[in-house]
XYZ file of C-alpha atoms in Angstrom:
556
model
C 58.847 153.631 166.439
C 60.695 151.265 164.350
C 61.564 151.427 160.493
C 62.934 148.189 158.856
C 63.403 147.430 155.023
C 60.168 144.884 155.135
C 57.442 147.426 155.015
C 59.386 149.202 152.419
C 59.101 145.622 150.503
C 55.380 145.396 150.879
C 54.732 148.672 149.273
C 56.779 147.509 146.453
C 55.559 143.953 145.843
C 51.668 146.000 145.519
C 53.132 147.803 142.359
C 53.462 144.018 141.166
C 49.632 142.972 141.442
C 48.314 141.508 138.514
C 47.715 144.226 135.716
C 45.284 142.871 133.693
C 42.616 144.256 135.492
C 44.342 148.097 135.071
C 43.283 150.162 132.675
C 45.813 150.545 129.512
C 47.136 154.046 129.600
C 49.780 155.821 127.095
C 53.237 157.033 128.884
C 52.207 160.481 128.535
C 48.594 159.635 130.441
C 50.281 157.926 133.231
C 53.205 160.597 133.763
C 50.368 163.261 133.506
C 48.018 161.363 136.328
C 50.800 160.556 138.378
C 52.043 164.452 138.351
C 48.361 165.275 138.868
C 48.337 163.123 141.981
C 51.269 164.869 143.399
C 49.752 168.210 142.715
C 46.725 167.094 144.424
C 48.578 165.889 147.505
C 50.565 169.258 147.911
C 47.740 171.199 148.011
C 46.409 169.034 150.497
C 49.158 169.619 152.764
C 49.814 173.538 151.925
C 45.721 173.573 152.684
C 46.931 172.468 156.340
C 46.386 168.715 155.907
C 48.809 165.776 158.029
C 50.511 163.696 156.664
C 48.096 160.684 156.818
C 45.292 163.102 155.671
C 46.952 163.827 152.366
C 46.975 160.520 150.863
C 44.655 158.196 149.450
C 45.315 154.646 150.465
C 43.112 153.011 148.183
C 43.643 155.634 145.284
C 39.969 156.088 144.521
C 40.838 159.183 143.229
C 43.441 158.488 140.674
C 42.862 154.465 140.129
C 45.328 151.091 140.506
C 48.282 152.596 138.317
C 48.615 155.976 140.616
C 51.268 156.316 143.466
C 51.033 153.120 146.012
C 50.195 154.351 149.604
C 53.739 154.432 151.137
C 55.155 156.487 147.861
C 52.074 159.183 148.046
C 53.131 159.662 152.062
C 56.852 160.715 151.130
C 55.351 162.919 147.877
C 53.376 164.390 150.850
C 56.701 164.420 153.325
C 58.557 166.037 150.095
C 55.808 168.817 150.130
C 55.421 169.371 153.900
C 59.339 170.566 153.437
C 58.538 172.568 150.802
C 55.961 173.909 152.581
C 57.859 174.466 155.944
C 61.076 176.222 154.019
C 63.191 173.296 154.215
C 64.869 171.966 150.560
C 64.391 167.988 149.469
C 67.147 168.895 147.342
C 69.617 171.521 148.188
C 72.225 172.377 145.918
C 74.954 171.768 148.463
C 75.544 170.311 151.875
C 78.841 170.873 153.945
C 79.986 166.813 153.492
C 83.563 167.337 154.713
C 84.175 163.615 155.605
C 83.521 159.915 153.906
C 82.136 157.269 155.226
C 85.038 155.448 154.099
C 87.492 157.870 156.012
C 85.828 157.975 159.174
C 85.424 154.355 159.850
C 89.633 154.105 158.553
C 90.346 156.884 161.093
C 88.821 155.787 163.961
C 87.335 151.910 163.566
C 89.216 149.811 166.856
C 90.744 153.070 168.029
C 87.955 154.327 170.660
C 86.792 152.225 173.713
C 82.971 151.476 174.308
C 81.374 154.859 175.341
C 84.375 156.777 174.571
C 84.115 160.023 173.048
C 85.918 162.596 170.775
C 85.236 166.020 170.121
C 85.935 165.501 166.813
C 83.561 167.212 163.809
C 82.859 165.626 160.491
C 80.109 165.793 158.181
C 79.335 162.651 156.574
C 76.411 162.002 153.959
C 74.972 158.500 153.100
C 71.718 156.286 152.469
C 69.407 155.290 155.448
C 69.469 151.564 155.600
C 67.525 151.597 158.751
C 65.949 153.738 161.329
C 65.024 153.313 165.096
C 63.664 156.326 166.825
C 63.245 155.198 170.770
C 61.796 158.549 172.406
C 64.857 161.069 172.810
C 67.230 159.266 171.321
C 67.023 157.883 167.483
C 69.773 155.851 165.289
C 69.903 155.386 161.675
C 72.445 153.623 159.583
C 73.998 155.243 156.484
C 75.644 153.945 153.793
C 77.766 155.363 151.601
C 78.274 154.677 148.055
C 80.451 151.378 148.351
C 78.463 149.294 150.920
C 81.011 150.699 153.756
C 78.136 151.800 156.811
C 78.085 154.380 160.124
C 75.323 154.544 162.457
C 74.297 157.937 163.258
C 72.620 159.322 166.712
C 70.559 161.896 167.066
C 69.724 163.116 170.210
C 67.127 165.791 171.262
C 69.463 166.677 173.692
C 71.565 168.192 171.081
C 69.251 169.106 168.219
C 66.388 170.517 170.216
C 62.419 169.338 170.393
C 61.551 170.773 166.904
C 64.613 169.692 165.047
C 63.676 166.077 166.541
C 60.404 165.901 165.891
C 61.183 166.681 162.235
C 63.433 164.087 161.711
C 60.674 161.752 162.631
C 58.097 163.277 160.648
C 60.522 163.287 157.382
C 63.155 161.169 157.432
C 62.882 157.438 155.511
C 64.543 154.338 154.603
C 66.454 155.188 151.181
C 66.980 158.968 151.719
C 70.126 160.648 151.301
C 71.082 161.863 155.149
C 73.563 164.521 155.835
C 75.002 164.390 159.481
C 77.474 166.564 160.878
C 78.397 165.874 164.729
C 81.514 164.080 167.060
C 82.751 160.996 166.309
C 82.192 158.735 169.185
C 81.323 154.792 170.419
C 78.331 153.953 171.560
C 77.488 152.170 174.730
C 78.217 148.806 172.958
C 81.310 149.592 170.917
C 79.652 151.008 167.230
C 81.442 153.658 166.283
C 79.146 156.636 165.352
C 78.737 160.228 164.249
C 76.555 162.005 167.318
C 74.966 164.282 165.198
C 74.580 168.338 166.142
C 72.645 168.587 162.801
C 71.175 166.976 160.152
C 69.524 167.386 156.446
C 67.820 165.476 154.057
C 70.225 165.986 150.874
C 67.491 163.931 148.447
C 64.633 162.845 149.317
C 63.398 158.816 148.272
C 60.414 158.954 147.054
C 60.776 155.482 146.022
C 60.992 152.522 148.521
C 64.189 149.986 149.014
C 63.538 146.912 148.745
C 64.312 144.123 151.590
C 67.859 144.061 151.596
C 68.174 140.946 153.650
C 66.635 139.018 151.056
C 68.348 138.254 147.537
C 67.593 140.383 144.644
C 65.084 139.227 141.581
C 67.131 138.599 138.403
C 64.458 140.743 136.949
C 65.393 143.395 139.540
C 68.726 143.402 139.243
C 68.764 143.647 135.358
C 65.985 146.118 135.136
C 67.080 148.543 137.957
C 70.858 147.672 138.205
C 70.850 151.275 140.562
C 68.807 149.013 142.794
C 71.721 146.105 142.354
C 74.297 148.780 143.421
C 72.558 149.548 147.097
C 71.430 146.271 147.720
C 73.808 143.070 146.053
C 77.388 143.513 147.277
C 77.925 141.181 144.082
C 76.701 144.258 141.673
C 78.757 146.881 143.396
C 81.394 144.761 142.844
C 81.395 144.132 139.283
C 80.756 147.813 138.541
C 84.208 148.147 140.114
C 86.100 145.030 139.206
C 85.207 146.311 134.934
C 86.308 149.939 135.885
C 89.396 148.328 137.549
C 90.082 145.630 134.379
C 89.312 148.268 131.588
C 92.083 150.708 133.546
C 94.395 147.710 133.659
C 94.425 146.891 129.852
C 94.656 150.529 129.628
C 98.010 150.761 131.015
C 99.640 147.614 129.556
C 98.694 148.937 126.013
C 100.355 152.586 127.197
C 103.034 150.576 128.400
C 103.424 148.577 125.270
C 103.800 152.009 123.452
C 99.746 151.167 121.902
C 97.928 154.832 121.046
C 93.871 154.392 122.039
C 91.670 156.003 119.006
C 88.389 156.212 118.233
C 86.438 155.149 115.297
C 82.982 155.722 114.029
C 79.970 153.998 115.593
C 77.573 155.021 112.399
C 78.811 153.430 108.967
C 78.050 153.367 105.325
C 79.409 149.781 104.931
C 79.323 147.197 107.984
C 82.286 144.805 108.441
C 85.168 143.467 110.504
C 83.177 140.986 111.959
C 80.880 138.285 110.665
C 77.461 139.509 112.470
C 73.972 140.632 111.178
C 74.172 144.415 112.413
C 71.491 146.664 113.309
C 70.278 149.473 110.864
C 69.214 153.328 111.260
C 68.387 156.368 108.862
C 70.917 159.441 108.790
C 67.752 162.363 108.160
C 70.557 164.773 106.640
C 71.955 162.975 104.501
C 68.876 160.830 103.456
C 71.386 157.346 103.606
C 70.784 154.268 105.580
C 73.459 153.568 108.184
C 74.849 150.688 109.968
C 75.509 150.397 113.791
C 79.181 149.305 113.856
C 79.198 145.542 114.674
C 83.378 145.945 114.796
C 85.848 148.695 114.512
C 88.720 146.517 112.361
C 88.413 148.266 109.227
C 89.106 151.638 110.593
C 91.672 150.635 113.078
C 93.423 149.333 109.868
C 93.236 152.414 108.179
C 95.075 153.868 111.674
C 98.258 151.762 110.266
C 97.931 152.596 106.879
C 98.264 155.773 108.326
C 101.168 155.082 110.313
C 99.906 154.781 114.012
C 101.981 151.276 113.934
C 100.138 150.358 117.623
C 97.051 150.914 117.879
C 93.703 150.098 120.167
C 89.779 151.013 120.976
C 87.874 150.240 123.617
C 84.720 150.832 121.963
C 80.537 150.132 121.967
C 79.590 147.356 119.000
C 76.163 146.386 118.199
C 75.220 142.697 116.745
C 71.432 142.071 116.067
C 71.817 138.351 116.935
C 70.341 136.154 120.122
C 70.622 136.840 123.429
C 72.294 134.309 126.139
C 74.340 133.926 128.790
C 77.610 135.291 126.462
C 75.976 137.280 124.058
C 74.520 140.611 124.060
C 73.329 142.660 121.136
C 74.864 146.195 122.622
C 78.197 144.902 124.192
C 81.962 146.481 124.701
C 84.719 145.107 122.192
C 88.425 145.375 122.453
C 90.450 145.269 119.393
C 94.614 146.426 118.590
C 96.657 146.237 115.797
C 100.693 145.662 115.808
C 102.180 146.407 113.333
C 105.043 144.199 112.393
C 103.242 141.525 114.629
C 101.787 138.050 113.969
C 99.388 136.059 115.211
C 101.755 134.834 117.823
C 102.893 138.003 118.707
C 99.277 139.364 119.333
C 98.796 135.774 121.147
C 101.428 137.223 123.766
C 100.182 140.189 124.250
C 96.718 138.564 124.760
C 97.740 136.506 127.238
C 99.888 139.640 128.702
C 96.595 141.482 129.080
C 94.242 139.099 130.550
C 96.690 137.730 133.331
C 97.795 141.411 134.199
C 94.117 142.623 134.413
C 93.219 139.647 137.081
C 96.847 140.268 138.905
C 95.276 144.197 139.257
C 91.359 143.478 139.753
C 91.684 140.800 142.011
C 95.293 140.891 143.245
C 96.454 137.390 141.667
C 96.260 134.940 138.143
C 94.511 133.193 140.492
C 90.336 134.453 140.777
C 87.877 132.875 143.237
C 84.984 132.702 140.384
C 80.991 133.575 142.319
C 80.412 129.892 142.535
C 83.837 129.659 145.134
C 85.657 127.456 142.563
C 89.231 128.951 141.806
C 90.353 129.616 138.267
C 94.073 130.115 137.202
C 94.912 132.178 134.455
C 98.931 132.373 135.305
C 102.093 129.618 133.556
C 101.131 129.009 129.680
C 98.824 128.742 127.994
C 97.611 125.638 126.110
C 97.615 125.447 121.714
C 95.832 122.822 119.535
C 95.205 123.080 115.870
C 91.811 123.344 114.459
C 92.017 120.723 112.242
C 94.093 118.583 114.084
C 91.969 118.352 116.897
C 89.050 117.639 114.354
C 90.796 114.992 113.118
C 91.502 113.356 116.465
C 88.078 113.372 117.467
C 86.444 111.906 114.465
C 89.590 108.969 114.254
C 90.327 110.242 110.614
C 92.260 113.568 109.498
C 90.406 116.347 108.323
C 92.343 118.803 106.021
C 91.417 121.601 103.973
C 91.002 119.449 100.671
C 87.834 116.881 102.350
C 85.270 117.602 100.385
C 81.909 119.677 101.431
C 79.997 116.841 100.673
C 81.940 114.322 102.855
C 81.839 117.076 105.414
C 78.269 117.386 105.320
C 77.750 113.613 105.603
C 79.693 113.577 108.424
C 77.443 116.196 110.419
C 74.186 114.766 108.939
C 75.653 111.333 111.070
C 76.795 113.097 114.042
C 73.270 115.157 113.920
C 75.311 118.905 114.322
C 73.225 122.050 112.589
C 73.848 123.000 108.974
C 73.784 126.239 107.743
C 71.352 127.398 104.659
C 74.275 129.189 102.841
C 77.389 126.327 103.897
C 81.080 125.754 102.793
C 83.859 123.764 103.774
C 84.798 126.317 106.012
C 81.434 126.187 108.056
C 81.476 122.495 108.338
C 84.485 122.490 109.942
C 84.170 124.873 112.305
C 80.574 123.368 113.154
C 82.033 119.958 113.349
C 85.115 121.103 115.453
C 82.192 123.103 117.969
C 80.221 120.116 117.958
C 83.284 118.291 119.809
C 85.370 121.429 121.917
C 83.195 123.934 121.931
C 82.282 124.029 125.670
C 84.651 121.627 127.059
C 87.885 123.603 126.773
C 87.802 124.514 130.056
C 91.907 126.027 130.852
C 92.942 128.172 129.096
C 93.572 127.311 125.456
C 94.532 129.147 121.282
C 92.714 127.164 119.000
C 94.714 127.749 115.560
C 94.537 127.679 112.075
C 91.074 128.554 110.605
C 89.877 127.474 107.485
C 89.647 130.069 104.641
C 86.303 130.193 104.210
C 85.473 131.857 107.257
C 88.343 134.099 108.227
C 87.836 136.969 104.930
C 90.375 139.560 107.111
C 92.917 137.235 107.741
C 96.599 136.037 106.077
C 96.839 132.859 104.471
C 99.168 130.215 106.543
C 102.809 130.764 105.950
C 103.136 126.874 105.355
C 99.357 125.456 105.413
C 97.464 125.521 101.722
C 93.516 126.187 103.136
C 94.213 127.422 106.141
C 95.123 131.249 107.484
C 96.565 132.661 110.553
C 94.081 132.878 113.050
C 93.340 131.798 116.803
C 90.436 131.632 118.815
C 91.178 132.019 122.877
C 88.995 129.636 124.910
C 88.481 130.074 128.716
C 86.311 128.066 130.585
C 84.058 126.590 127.847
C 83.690 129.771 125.587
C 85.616 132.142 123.377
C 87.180 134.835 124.798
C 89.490 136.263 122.315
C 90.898 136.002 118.507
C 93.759 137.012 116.692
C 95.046 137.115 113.019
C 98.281 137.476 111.143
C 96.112 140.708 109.056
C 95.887 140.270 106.047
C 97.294 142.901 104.159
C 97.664 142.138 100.395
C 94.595 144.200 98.567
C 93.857 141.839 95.544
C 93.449 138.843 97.820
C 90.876 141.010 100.348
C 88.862 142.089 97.404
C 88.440 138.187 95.961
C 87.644 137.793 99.661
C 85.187 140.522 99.867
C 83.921 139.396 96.511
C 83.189 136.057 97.910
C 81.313 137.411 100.803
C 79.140 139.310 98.882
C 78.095 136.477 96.849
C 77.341 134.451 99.993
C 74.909 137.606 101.726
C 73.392 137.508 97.961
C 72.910 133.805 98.671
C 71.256 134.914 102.151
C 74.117 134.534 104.690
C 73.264 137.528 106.751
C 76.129 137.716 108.694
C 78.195 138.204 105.126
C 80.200 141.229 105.382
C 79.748 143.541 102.130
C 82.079 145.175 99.448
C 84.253 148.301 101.147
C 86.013 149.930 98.233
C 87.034 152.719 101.105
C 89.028 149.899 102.873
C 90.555 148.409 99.808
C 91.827 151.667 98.626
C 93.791 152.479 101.859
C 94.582 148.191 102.022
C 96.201 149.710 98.150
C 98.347 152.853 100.404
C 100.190 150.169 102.089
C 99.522 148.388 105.369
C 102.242 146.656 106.992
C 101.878 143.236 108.223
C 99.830 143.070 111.145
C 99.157 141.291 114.231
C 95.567 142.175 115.152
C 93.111 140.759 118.407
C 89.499 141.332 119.457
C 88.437 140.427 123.203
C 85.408 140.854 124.722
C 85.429 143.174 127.840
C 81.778 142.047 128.625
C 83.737 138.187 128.124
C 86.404 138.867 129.851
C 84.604 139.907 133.500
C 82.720 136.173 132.927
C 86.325 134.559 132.443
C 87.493 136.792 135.542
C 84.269 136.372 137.951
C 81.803 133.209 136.744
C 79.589 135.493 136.033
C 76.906 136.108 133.051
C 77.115 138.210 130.448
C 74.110 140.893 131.989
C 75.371 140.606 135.367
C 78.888 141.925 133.953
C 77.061 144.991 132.311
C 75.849 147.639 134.224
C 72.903 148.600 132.326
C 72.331 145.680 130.269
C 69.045 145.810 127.149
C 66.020 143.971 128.345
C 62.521 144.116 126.865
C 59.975 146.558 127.843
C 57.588 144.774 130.594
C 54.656 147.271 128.299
């Protein structure tokens, strides 16, 4: 008898049949009928039933949305254990050895046939199964893709003990072996087992693994993505690996991590439509915080003079191949700093962060292109960029109107609520936006659309600010803070007016904020990356693929 992934497929692709023929049912119906079902099937089998006599292939009983034949058989393998004394999910198993460990210990060290009498216990998931008579081999893998194949032998476990593992043990289950490490006839290096246990039962079937993975499937089961795309086990690790690297160069850089509140009373630090809840005890509606900048602020009012958060933000705004409205934001605040200074320490973080992901500036993106992040970095002006690419200059003074004939002629979107700010930075978009492909600081913002940020040092219109573009999309900004709390609240004042006017991405009033701006708050040096953006700069790939458990809508 031979197990492969494929008939594990075909039970899956029948949970896909059309539904529109099934009968609508409420959660709670459907959780209720399906525990029903695996009632009915354990009584079966504690009534004295087999295996194949348990289940209902065609579900006459229970209808199209109950169990699919091959789950049913391993609810009924998961009760003929329980039945038989044996746990489908013991509290503890005696794994004394990785995966990982054994195959560094003894991988190119043993000839063909050659044995050791060395123990280890080693746990993993079946990827495959071949029982041939007395002898049977199954794969494991552990957690990181890294496999062993496992023999069992009835030879060593006895007629019973064999005939069990036959009976029970499936593609996807967790396996405990404990036996000698040896080599096989032809050279695999395996664990000969002297016993075994299931340590969780898979009630659930894999699906092929030789084939490539369903977008669908990898977004909407990402645990699925981890055992079967090497790409998705990968990413998982390379964010863990890039979030621990900024980690350290901000310790390094003397930088204190904090945390700031995810519920607010006034949204801001960011120019986003945010998502909204109700706080029962307090009877007050809240925001979900679309940026932490206003309390990180507060941090150096404080006196924390170096500070950071990697935190959660939430933007209720579209949904593409960069943006997501639940996504991970990284923001710090130097105090004494500019927005040249921050610009460093940018740079500094994303170039250390692919040195200790991926061992180099240099990244081989998923498409096999390479992508160098190292030397420096390239600068252009906002507005003189603008100005080269319409073959007249563009400064802060051009009128709205001129502006706005200028994008009616060139055909780029207007806004409903629009300044000169907007046109600009619609205009400038409509010529760089995606074709900045190195890396590259777009500075000097207009006014209009930067309300946290310093006015130039020596440009009337303009403030301190830089967006970070990496292969055809933002990445990063920074700002020279601003600090001075009479300008901020003519800012503020100014937003307001414009979410009166129906900008909903207008930040509101924070009187909180202004009164600690009014403590004293140094001037500042302050940055906001991406960490979703940052594993697309670092890999080529999308936004969902870089988060593990990324929001999709309900298939019901």
């Amino acid at each position: 008898m031979c197990q492969t992934i494929d008939s594990a497929e075909k039970a899956a692709e029948n949970q896909t049949e059309d539904e529109s023929s099934t009968p609508a049912m409420t959660t709670v119906e459907r959780a209720t009928m399906l525990f029903e079902q695996d009632k009915a099937i354990a009584a079966k089998i504690d009534g004295g039933a087999e295996l194949e006599e348990a289940i209902d292939p065609s579900n006459q009983e229970f209808g199209p949305l109950a169990h699919p034949e091959q789950v049913q058989m391993r609810v009924a393998k998961r009760a003929l254990m329980l039945k038989e004394g044996i746990e489908p999910y013991p509290v503890h198993l005696d794994v004394t050895d990785s995966i990982q460990d054994v195959r560094k210990n003894y991988e190119g060290k043993l000839e063909a046939g050659e044995e050791t009498e060395d123990m280890v216990g080693i746990a993993g998931r079946v990827l495959f199964v071949r029982n041939a008579g007395g002898l049977c081999f199954v794969q494991l893998s552990a957690g990181d893709g890294t496999t062993i194949q496992g023999m069992v032998s009835k030879k060593e476990i006895g007629a019973d003990s064999m005939k069990s593992f036959k009976q029970l043990v499936d593609l996807g289950d967790q396996l405990y072996l404990r036996g000698r490490v040896i080599s096989s006839k032809t050279g695999e290096l395996s664990v000969f087992a002297t016993e075994w246990a299931i340590a969780a039962k898979a009630l659930q079937p894999l699906p092929t693994l030789h084939k490539e993975l369903s977008d669908d499937t990898r977004t909407r089961k990402p645990y699925i993505g981890m055992i079967a795309d090497e790409n998705v086990r990968n990413m998982v690790r390379s964010r863990s690996k890039v979030v621990a690297s900024l980690r350290r160069t901000f310790d390094q850089d003397g930088f204190l991590e904090v945390e700031t509140p995810m519920l607010q009373t006034v949204h801001g630090g960011a120019a986003a439509r945010p998502f909204t809840t109700h706080m029962n005890a307090f009877d007050i509606d809240l925001y979900l915080r679309i940026a932490p900048e206003l309390f990180l602020k507060r941090c150096l009012v404080g006196g924390i003079e170096r500070v950071f958060e990697i935190n959660r933000d939430f933007r209720n705004e579209g949904v593409d191949a960069t943006h997501a409205p639940e996504f991970t934001m990284l923001e710090a605040y130097q105090a004494y700093g500019t927005y040249d200074t921050i610009g460093d320490l940018t740079k500094k973080l994303v170039q250390q962060s692919a040195i200790d992901a991926f061992g180099s500036t240099k990244v081989t993106l998923l498409g096999g292109e390479e992508y160098d992040f190292g030397g420096e970095w390239k600068t252009m002006t906002m507005y003189g960029s603008l100005s080269e690419a319409l073959g007249e200059e563009i400064t802060p003074e051009t009128s709205v109107e001129h502006l706005g004939a200028i994008a009616d002629k060139l055909g780029v979107e207007r806004d409903d609520v629009e300044n000169h700010g907007k046109l600009v930075e619609h205009l400038w978009e409509h010529f760089y936006d995606d074709k900045l492909y190195e890396p590259t600081f777009v500075r000097d913002f207009p006014v209009e659309t930067s309300p946290l940020v310093k006015a130039h040092r020596s440009k009337p219109g303009m403030v301190e600010k830089w967006d970070l573009y990496v292969r055809g999309f933002e990445l990063a900004t920074g700002y020279s803070e601003l600090n001075d709390p009479v300008v901020q609240r003519e800012r503020f004042i100014q937003q307001a007016k414009d979410a009166a006017a129906g900008d909903v991405e207008a930040t509101d009033i924070d009187e909180d904020f202004l009164e600690a701006l009014g403590v004293g708050m140094p001037p500042t040096g302050g940055m906001g990356m991406g960490i979703d953006r940052l594993l697309i700069a670092l890999t080529g790939a999308s936004i969902r693929e870089t988060i593990t458990f990324p929001l999709v809508k309900p298939l019901n």
